[in-house]
Coordinates of C-alpha atoms and ligand atoms in Angstrom, one line a residue:
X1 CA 0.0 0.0 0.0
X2 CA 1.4 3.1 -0.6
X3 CA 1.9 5.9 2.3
X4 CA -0.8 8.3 0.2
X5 CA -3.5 6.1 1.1
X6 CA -2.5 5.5 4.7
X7 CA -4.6 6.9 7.4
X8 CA -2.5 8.6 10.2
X9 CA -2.8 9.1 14.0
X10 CA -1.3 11.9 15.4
X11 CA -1.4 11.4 19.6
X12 CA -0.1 14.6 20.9
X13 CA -1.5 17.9 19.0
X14 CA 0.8 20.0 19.9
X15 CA 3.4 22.4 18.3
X16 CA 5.2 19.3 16.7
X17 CA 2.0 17.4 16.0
X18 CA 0.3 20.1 14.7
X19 CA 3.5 21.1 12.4
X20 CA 4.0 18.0 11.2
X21 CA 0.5 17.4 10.3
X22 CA 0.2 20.4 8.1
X23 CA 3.5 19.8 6.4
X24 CA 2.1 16.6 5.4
X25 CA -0.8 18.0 4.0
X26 CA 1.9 20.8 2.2
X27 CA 3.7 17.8 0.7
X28 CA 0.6 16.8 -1.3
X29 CA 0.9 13.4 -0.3
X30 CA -1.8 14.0 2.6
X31 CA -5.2 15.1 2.8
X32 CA -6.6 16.4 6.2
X33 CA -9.2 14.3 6.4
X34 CA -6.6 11.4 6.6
X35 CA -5.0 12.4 9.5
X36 CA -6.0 12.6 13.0
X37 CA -4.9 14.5 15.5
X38 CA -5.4 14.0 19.6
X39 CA -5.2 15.9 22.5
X40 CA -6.6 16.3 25.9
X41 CA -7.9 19.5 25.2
X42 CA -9.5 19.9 21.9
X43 CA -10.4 23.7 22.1
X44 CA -6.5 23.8 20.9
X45 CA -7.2 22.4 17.7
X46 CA -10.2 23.7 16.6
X47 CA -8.3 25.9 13.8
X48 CA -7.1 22.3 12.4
X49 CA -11.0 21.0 12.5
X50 CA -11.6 23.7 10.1
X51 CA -9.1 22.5 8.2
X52 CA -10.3 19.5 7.8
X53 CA -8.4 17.6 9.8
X54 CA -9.9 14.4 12.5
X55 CA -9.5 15.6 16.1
X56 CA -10.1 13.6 19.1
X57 CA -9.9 13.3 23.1
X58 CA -9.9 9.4 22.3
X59 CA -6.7 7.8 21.8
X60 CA -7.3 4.2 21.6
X61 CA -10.7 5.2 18.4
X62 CA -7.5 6.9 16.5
X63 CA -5.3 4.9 16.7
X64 CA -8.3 1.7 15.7
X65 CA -8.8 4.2 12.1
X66 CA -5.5 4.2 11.7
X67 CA -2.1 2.9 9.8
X68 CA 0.5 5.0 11.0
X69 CA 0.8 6.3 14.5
X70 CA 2.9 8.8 15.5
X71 CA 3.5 9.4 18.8
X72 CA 3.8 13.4 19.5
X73 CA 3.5 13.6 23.2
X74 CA 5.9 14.6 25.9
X75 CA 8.3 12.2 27.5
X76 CA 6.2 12.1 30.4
X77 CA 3.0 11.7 29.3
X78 CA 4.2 8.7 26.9
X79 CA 3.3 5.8 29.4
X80 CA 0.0 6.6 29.6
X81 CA -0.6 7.1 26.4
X82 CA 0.8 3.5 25.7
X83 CA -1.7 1.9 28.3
X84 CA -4.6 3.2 26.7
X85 CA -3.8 2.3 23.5
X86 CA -2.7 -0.9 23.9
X87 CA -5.7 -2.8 23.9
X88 CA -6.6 -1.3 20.1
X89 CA -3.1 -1.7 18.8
X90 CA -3.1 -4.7 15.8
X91 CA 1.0 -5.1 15.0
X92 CA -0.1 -6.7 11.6
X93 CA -1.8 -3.2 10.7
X94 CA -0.3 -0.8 13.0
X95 CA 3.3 1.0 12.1
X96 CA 4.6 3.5 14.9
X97 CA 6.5 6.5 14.7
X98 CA 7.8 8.2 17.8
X99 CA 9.5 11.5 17.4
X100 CA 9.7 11.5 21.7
X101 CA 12.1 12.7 23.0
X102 CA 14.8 10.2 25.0
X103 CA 12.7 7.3 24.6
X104 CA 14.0 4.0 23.4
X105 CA 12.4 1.8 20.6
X106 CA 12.7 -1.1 23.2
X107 CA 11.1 1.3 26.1
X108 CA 7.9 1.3 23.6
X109 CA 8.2 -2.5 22.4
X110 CA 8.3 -3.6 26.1
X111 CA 4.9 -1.5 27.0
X112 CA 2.5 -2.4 23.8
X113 CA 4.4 -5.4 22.4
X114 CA 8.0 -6.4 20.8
X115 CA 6.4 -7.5 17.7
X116 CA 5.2 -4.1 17.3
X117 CA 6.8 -2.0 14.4
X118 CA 8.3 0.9 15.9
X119 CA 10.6 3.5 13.6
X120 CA 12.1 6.8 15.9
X121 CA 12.4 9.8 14.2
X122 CA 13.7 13.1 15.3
X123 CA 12.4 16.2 13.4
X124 CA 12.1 20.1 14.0
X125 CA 9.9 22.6 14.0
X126 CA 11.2 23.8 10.2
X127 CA 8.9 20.5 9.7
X128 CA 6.2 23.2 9.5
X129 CA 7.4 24.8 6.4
X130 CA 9.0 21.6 4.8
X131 CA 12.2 22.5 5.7
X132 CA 13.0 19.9 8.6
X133 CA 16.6 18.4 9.1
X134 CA 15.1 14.6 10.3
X135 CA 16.9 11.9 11.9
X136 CA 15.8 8.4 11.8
X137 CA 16.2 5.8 13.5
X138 CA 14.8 1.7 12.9
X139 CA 17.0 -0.8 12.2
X140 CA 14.7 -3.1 13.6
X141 CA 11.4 -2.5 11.6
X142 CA 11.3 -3.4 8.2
X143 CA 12.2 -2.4 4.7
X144 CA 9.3 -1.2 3.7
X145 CA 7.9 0.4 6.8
X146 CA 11.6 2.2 6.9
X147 CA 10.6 3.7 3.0
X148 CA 7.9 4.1 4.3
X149 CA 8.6 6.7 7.1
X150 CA 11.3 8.2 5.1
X151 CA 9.0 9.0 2.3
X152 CA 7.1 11.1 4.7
X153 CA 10.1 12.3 6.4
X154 CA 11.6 13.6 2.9
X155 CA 8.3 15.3 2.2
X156 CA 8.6 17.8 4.8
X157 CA 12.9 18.1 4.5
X158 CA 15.8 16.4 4.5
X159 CA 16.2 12.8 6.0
X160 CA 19.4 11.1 7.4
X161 CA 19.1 7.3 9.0
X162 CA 21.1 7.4 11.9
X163 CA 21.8 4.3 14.8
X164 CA 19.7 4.9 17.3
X165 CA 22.2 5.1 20.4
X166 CA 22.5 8.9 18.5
X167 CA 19.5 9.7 18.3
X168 CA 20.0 12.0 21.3
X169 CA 22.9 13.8 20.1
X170 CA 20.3 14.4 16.6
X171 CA 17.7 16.0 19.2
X172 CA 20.6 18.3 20.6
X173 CA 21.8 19.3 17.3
X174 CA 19.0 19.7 14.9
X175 CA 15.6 19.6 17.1
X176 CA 16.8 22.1 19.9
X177 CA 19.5 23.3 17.3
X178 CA 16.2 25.5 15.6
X179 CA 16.2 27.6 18.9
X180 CA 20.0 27.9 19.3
X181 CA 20.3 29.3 15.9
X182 CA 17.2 31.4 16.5
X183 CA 18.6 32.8 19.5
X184 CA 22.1 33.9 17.8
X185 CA 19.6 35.3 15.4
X186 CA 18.2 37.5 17.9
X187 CA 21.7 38.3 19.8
X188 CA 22.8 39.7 15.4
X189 CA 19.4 41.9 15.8
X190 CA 20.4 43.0 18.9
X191 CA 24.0 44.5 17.7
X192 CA 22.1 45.4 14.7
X193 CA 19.8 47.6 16.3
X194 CA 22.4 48.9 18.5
X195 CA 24.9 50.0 15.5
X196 CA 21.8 51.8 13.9
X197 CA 18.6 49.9 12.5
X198 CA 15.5 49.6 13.8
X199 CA 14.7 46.4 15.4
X200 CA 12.4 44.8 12.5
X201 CA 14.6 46.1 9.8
X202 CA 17.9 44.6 11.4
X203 CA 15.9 41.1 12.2
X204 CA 14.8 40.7 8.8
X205 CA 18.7 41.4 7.2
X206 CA 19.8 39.2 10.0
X207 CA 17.8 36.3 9.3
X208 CA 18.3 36.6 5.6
X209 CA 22.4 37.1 6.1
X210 CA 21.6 33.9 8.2
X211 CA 20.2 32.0 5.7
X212 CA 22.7 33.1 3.4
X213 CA 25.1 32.0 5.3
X214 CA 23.6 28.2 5.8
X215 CA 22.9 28.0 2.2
X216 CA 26.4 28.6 1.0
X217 CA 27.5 25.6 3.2
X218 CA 24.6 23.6 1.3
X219 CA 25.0 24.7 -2.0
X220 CA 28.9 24.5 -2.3
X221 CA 29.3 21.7 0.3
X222 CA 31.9 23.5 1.8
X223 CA 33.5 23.9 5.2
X224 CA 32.5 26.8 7.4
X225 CA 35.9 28.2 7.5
X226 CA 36.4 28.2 3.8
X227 CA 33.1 30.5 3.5
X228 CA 34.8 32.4 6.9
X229 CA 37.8 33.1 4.5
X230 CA 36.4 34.4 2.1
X231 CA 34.5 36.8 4.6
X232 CA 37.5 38.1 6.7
X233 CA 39.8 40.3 5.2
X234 CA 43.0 41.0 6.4
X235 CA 43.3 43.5 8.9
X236 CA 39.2 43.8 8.6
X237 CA 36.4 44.5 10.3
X238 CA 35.0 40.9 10.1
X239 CA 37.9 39.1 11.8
X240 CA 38.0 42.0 14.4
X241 CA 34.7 41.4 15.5
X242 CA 34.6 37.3 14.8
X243 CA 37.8 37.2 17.3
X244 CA 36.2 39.5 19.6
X245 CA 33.2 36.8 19.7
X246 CA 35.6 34.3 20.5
X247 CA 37.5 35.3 23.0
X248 CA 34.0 35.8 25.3
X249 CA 33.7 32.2 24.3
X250 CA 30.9 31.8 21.0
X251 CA 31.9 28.1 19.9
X252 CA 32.4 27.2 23.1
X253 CA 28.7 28.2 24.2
X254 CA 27.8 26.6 21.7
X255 CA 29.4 23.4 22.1
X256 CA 28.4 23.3 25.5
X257 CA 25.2 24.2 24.8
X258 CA 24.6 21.4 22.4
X259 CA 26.3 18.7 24.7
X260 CA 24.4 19.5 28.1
X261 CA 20.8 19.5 25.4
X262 CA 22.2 16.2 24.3
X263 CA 22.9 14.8 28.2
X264 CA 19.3 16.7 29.2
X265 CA 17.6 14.5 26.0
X266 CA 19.1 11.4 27.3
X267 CA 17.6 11.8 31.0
X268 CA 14.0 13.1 30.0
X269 CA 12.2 10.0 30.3
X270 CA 14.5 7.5 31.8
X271 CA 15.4 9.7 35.0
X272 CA 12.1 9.8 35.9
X273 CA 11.5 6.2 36.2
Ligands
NDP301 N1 9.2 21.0 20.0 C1 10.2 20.6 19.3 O1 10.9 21.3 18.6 C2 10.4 19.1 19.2 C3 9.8 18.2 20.1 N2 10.0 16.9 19.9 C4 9.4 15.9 20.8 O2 8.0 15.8 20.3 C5 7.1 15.6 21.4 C6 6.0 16.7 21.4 O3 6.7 17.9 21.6 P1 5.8 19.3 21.4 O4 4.9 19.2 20.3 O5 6.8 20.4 21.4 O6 5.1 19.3 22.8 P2 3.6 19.9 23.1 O7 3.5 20.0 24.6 O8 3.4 21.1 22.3 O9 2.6 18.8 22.6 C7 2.3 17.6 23.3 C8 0.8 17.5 23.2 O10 0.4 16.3 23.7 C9 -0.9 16.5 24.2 N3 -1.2 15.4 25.2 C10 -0.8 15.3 26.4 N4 -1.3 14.2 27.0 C11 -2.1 13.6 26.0 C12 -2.9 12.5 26.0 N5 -3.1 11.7 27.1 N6 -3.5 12.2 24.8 C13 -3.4 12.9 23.8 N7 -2.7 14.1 23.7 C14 -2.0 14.4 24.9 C15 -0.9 17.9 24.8 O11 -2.2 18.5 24.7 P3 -3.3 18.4 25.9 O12 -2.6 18.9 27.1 O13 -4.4 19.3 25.4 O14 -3.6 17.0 26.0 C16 0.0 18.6 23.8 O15 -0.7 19.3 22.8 C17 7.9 15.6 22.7 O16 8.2 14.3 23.0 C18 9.2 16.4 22.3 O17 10.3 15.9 23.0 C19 10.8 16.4 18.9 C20 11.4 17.2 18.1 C21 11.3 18.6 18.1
LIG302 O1 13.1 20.9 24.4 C1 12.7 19.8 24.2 O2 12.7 18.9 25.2 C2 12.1 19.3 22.9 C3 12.9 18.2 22.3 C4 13.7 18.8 21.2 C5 13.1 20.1 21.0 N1 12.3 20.4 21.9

């Protein structure tokens, strides 16, 4: 069957479940009416009813109408989730998806079921806008459940497979990586709007000069420090302010930024056991 004609259950309508829902519709592959979405309090998806889009209180009725399930809830409210649904769950049929964070595809497998399909995948909120760097992870399910997740992956960005003992690390780097690059984003604005524009003028050349930036790694392929060189010249006002960034510690921050997300990631669901 192909993944056009699969019904999907979205438990968790939140910011992720929500953007992920209307990327799929975006892609063309997706209608609304194919897709469900749950959450506890539906007033918070009424904009999506009238859309078109299936929303529910009930998990267990979703997830019965449904092929794919993706599980879009927090780490903590995961194992409750899992009880509920397990009575409706049919491994022949059913195909899961869990883009939560810190949780294990054997944590899942030994709540509903180890011959349960489960694929993890790690997406951001660029999902929204089909622009998603997505890290998946299932060596365990099969081939055509693994197209079949990256098909719908690749419609709303770029895939890579990873193993899954990274699949931390991928939520430190490209899930929260959307609000560190945000938030050095807003820090440009700010010197912008000190050195002389106003604040909405000076986030929009930022964010473009950002994106400039990213794409020049994407479209030549090539090394930060190669597109650096070409920036700084010598005794110039780039490299002045670049080293002045450094020696208050930019990479650094960022570095450790990244590695206490990825330690944080790990402990989310397991620490509260
Ligand atoms: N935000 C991000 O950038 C990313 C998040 N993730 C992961 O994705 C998951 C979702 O994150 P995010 O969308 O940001 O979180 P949200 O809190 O926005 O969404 C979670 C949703 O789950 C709903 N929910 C809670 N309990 C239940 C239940 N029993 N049945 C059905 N729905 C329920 C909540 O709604 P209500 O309270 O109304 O029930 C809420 O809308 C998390 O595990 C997160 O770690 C992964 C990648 C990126
Ligand atoms: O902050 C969080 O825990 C989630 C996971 C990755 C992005 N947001």
């Amino acid at each position: 069957m192909s993944s056009e004609k699969k019904k999907v259950a979205i438990l968790g309508g939140g910011n992720m479940g929500t953007a992920l829902a209307k990327g799929m519709v975006a892609s063309g592959k997706y209608i609304p009416a194919d897709i469900t979405l749950t959450r506890r309090n539906l007033r918070y998806l009424e904009s999506m009813e009238k859309e078109g889009f299936q929303v529910t209180t009930d998990n267990a009725e979703a997830v019965a109408g449904a092929d794919i399930i993706i599980l879009s809830i927090l780490p903590q409210q995961l194992d409750n989730v899992l009880d509920t649904i397990a009575p409706s769950i049919d491994p022949a049929r059913h195909l899961f998806v869990s883009i939560v964070t810190g949780v294990m595809v054997e944590d899942i497998v030994q709540r509903v079921g180890q011959e349960v399909q489960v694929i993890r995948a790690m997406p951001n909120t660029a999902i929204a806008i089909r622009e998603s760097m997505t890290c998946i992870a299932g060596s365990k399910a099969s081939e055509e459940n693994r197209a079949l997740v990256q098909e719908i992956f690749e419609a709303v960005g770029e895939t890579v497979e990873i193993e899954e003992e990274l699949m931390t690390s991928a939520t430190a780097l490209c899930a929260c990586g959307i609000a560190f690059f945000l938030r050095s984003i807003r820090a440009a604005t700010q010197g912008g709007t000190e050195i002389g524009f106003h604040a909405a003028d000076a986030l929009r050349m930022a964010a473009q000069t950002a994106k400039g930036a990213a794409s020049l790694l994407l479209y030549f392929q090539s090394h930060p420090e190669n597109e650096i060189d070409k920036v700084t010249s010598p005794k110039g006002c780039t490299i002045a302010g670049l080293n002045e960034m450094e020696h208050h510690g930019f990479s650094s921050a960022m570095i450790k930024g990244i590695k206490t997300s990825s330690l944080k990631a790990e402990q989310l669901y397991h620490k509260e056991k």
